[in-house]
mmCIF file of C-alpha atoms in Angstrom:
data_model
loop_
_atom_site.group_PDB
_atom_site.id
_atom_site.type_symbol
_atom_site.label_atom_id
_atom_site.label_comp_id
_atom_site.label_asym_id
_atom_site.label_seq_id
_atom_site.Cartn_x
_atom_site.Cartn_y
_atom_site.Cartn_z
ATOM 1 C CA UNK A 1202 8.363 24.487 8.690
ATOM 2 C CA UNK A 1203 6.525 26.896 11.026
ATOM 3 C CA UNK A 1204 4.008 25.020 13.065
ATOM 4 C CA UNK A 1205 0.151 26.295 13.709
ATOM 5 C CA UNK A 1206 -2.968 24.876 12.605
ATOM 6 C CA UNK A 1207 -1.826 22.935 9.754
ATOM 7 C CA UNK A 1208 0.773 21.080 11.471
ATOM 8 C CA UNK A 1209 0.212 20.381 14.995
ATOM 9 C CA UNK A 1210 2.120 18.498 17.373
ATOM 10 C CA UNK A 1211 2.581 16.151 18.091
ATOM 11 C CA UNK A 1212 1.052 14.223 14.625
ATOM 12 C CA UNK A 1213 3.263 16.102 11.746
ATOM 13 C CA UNK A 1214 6.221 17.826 12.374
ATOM 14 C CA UNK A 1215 8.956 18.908 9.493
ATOM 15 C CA UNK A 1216 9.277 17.586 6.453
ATOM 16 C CA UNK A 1217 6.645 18.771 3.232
ATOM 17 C CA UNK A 1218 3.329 20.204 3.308
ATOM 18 C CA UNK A 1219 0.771 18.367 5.752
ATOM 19 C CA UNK A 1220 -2.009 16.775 5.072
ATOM 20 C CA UNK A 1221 -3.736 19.577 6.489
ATOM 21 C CA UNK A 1222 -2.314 22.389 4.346
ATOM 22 C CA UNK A 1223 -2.514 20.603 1.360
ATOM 23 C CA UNK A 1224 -6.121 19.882 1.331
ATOM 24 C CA UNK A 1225 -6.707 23.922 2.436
ATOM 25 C CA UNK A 1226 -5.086 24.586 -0.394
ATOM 26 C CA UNK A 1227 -7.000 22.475 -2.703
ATOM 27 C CA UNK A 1228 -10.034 23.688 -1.023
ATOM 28 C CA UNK A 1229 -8.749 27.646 -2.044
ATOM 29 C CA UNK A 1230 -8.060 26.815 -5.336
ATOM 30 C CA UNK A 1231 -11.410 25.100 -5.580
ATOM 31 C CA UNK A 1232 -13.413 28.697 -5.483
ATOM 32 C CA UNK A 1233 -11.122 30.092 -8.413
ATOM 33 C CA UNK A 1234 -9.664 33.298 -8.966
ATOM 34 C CA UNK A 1235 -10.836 36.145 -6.532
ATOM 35 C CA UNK A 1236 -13.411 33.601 -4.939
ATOM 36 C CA UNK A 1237 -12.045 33.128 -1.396
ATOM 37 C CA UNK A 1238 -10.956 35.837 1.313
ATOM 38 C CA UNK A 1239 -7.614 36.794 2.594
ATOM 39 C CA UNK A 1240 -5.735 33.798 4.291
ATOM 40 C CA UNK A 1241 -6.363 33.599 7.581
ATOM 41 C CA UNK A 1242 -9.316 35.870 7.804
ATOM 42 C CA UNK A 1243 -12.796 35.199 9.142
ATOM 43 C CA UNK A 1244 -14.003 33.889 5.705
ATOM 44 C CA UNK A 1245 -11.129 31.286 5.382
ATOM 45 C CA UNK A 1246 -11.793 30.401 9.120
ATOM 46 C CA UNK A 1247 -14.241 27.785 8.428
ATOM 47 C CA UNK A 1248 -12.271 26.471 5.598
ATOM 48 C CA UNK A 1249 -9.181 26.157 7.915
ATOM 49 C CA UNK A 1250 -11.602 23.990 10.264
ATOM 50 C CA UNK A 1251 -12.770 22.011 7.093
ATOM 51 C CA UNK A 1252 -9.265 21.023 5.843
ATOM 52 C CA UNK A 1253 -8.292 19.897 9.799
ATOM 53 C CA UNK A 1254 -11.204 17.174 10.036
ATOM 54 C CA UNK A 1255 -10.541 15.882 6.295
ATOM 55 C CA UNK A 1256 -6.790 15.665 7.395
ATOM 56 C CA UNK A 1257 -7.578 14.023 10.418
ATOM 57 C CA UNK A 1258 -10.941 11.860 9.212
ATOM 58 C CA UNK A 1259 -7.817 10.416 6.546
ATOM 59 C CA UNK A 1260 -5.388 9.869 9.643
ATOM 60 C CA UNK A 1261 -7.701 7.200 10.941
ATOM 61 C CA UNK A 1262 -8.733 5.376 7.760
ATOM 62 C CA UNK A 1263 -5.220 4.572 6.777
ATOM 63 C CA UNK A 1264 -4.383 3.358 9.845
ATOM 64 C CA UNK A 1265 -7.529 1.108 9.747
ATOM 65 C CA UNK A 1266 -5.970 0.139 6.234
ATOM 66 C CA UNK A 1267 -2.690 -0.592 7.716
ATOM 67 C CA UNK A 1268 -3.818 -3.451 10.309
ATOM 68 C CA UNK A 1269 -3.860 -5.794 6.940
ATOM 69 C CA UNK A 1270 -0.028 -5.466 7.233
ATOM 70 C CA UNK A 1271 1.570 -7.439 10.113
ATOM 71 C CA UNK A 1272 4.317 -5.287 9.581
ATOM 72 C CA UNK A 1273 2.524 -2.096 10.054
ATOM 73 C CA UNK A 1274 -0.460 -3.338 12.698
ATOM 74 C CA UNK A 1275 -1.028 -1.460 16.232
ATOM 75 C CA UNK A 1276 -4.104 -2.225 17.057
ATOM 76 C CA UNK A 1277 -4.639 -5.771 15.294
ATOM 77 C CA UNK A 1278 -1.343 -6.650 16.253
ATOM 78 C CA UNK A 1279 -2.545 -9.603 19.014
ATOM 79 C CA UNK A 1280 -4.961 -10.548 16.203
ATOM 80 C CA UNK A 1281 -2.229 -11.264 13.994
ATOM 81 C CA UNK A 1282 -0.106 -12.830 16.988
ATOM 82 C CA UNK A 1283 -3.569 -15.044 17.160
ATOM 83 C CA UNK A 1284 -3.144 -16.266 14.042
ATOM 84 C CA UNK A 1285 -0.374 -16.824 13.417
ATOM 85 C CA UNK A 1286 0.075 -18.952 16.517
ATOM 86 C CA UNK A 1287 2.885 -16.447 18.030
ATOM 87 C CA UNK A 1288 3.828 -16.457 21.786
ATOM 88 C CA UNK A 1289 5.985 -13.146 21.911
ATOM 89 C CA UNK A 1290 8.007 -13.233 25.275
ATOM 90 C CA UNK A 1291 6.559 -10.813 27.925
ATOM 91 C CA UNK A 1292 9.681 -7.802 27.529
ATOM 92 C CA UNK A 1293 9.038 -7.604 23.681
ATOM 93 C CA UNK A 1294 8.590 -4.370 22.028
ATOM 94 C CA UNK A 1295 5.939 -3.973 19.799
ATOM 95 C CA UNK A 1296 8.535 -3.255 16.839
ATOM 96 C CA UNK A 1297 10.051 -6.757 17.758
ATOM 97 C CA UNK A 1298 6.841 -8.562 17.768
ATOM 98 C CA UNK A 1299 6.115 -6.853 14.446
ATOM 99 C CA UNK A 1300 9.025 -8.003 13.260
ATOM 100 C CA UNK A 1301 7.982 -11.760 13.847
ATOM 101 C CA UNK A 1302 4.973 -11.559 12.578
ATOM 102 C CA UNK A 1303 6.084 -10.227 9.034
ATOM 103 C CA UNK A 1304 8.511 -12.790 9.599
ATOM 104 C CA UNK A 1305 6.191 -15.521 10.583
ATOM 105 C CA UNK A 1306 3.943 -14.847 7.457
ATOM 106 C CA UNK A 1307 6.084 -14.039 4.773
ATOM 107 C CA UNK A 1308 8.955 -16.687 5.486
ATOM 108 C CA UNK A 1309 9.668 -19.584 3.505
ATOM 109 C CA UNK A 1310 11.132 -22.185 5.315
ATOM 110 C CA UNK A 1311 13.577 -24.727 3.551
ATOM 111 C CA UNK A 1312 12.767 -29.056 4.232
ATOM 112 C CA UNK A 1313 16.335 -30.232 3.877
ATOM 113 C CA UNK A 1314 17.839 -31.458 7.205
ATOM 114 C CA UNK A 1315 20.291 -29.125 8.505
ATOM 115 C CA UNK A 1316 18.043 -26.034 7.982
ATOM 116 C CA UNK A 1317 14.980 -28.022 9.561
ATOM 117 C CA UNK A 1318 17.575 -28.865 12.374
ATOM 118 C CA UNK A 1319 18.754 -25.449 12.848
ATOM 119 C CA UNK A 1320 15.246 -24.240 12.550
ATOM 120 C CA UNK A 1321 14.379 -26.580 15.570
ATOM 121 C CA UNK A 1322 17.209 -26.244 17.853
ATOM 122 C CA UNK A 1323 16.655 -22.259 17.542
ATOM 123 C CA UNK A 1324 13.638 -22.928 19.437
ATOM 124 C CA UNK A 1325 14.625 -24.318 22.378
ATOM 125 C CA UNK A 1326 17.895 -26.107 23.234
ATOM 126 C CA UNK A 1327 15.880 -28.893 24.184
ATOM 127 C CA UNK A 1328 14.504 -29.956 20.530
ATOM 128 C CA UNK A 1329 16.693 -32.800 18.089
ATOM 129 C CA UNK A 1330 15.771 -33.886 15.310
ATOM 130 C CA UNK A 1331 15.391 -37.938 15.404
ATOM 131 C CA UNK A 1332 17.651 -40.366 12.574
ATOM 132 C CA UNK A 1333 15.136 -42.892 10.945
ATOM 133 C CA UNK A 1334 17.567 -45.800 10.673
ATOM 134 C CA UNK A 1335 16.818 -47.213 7.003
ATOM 135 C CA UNK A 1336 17.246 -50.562 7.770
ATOM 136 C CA UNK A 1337 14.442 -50.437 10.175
ATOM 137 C CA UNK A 1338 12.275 -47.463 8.039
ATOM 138 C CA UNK A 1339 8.732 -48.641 7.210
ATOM 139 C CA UNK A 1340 8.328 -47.769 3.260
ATOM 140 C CA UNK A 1341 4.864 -47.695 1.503
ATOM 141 C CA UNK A 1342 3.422 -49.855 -0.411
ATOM 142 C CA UNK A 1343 1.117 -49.457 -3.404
ATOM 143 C CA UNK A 1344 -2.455 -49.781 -2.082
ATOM 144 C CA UNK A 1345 -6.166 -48.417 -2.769
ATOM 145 C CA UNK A 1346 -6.700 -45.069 -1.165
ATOM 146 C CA UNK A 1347 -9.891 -44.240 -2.183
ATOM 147 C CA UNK A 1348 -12.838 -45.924 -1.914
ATOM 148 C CA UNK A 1349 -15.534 -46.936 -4.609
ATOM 149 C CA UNK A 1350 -16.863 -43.852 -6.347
ATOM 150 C CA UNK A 1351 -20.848 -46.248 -5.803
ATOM 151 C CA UNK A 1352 -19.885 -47.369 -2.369
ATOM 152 C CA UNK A 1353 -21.049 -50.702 -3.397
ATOM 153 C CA UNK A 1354 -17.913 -52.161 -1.543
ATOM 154 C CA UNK A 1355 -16.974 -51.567 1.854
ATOM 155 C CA UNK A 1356 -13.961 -49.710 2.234
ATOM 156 C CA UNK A 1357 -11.229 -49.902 5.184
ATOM 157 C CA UNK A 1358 -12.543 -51.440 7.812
ATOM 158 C CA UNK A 1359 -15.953 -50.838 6.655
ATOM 159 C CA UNK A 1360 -17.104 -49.802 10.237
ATOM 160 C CA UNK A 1361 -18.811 -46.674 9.201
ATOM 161 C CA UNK A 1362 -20.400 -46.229 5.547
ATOM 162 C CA UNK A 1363 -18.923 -42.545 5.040
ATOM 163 C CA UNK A 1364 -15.704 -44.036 5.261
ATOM 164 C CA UNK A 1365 -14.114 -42.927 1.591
ATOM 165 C CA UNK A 1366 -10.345 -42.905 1.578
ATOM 166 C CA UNK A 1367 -7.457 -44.342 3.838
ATOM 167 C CA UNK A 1368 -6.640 -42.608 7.304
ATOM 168 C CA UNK A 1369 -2.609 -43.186 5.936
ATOM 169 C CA UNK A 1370 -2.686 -44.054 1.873
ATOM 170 C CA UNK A 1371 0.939 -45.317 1.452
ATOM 171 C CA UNK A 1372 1.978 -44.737 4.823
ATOM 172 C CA UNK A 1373 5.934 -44.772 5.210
ATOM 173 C CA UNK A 1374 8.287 -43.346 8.146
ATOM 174 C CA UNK A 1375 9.974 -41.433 5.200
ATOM 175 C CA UNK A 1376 7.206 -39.341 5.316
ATOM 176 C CA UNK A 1377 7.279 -38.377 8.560
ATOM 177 C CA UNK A 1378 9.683 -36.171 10.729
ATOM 178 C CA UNK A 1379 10.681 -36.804 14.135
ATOM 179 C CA UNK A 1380 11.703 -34.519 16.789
ATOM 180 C CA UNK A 1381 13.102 -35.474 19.991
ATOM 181 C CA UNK A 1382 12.443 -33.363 23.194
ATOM 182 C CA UNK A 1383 13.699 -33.746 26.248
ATOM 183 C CA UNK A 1384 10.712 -33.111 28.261
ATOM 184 C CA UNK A 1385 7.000 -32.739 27.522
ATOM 185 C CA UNK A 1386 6.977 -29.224 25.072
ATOM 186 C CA UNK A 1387 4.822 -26.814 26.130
ATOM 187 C CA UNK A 1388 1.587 -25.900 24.356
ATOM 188 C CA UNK A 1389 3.857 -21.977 23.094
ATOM 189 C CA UNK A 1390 5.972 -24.411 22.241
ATOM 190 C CA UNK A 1391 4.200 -26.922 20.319
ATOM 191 C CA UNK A 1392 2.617 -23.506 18.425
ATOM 192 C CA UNK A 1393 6.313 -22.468 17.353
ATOM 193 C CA UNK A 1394 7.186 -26.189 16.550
ATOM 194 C CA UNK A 1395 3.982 -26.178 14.095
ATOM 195 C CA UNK A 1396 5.061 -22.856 12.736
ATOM 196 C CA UNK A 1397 8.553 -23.528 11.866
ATOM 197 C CA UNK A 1398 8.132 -26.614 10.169
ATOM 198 C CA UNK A 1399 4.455 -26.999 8.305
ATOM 199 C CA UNK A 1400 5.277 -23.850 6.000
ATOM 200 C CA UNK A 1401 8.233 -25.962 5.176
ATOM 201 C CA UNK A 1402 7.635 -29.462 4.525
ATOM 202 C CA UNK A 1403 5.572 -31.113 1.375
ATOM 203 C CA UNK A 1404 1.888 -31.585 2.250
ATOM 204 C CA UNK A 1405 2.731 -35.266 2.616
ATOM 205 C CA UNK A 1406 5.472 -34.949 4.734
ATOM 206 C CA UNK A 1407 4.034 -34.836 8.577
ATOM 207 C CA UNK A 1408 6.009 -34.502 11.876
ATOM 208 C CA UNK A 1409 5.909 -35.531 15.432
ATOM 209 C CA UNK A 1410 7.622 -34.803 18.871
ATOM 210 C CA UNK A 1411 8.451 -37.354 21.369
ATOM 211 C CA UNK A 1412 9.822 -37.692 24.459
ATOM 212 C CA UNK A 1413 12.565 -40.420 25.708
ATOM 213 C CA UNK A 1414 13.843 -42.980 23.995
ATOM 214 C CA UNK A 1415 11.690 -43.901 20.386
ATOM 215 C CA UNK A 1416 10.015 -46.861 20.750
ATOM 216 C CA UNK A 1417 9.500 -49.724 23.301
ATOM 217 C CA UNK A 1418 11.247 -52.686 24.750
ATOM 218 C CA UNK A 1419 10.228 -56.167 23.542
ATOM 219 C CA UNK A 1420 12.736 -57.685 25.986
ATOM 220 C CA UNK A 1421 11.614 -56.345 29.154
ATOM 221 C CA UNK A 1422 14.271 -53.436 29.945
ATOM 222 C CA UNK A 1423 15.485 -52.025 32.916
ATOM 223 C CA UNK A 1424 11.935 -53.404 33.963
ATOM 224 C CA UNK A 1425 11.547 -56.650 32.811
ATOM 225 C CA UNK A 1426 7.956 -56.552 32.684
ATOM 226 C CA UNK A 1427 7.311 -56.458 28.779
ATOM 227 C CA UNK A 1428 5.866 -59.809 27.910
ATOM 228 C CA UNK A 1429 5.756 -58.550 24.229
ATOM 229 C CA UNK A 1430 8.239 -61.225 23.558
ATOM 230 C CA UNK A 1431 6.608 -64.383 24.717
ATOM 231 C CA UNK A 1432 2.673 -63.080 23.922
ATOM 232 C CA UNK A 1433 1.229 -62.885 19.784
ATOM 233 C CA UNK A 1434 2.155 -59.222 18.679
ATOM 234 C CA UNK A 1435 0.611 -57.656 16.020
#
């Protein structure tokens, strides 16, 4: 394709008709049959000029429409990093970080174990997933979870009168995934922990990191300073 007015670098080049050409030639067509000067002469000047700006006025309002599309975003591309909680490391392209956050948003994570495992170790090398033994599992038990409907008994604790439902209902360590770390995750970290694993687990499934050993000694340890042993524990 010869270049010129209706396809300057370095926007268009190859390829059909531009954007450009194809509005001046809708524009031509427009006046009919004998209605429009020679191409190219001072008549069609104007309409040369007129085709340019449409082309170009279009140029900028899809690529305002494209910043709804992770995939496609420039300049609302650390919007969508924003929020989607992303911490893209500092030699990324933007074509990589693109990638992630089409990734990030149209994913589906899967909530049985070896995918949540291999979706946590991929993080950092420093992430398990923690066994709940069963024998020492805390399973729920049938109880009220909400409140009165009148609020003419107090609920919970009945500390505060807006209390309406249970902070737990049927709380059980079933429900709840653990993940070990071996030192205190950092707050990119904790981001890409919430990102990997709340798209994929039931709404009542909820998950935790810890760091250490689970737990706490009611024998004193390495210590011996726990008293928890000889004092009431509730």
């Amino acid at each position: 394709m010869p270049l010129g007015w209706t396809n300057a670098l370095p926007l268009e080049l190859g390829g059909g008709p531009t954007d450009a050409e194809r509005i001046y030639e809708a524009l031509r067509r427009a006046m009919g049959r004998g209605g429009v000067g020679p191409e190219g002469g001072l008549e069609d000047l104007w309409r040369q000029c007129k085709a340019r700006v449409i082309a170009d006025a279009g140029v900028g309002l899809e690529a305002a429409a494209m910043q709804a599309f992770p995939d496609r975003a420039t300049a609302l591309l650390e919007t969508w990093e924003e929020l989607l909680r992303l911490a893209p490391a500092p030699a990324a392209t933007e074509t990589e970080r693109r990638a992630a956050a089409a990734a990030a948003l149209t994913g589906k994570g899967a909530a049985d174990w070896p995918s949540l495992r291999d979706a946590v170790e991929r993080l950092d090398p420093g992430l398990a997933l923690g066994l709940q033994d069963r024998a020492t599992a805390r399973v729920a038990q049938l109880g009220k979870v909400l409140g009165p409907r009148d609020g003419s008994v107090p609920f919970g604790t009945g500390a505060t009168a807006d209390v309406v439902s249970a902070a737990w209902p049927n709380y059980s360590d079933h429900f709840l995934v653990r993940v070990h770390a071996d030192a205190s995750p950092s707050d990119a970290l904790l981001a890409q922990l919430t990102l990997a694993l709340d798209p994929a687990l039931p709404a009542w499934v909820d998950w935790e990191v810890y760091v250490g050993a689970p737990g706490f000694y009611l024998d004193g340890g390495a210590d011996d300073l726990s008293l928890l042993d000889l004092t009431a524990f509730d």
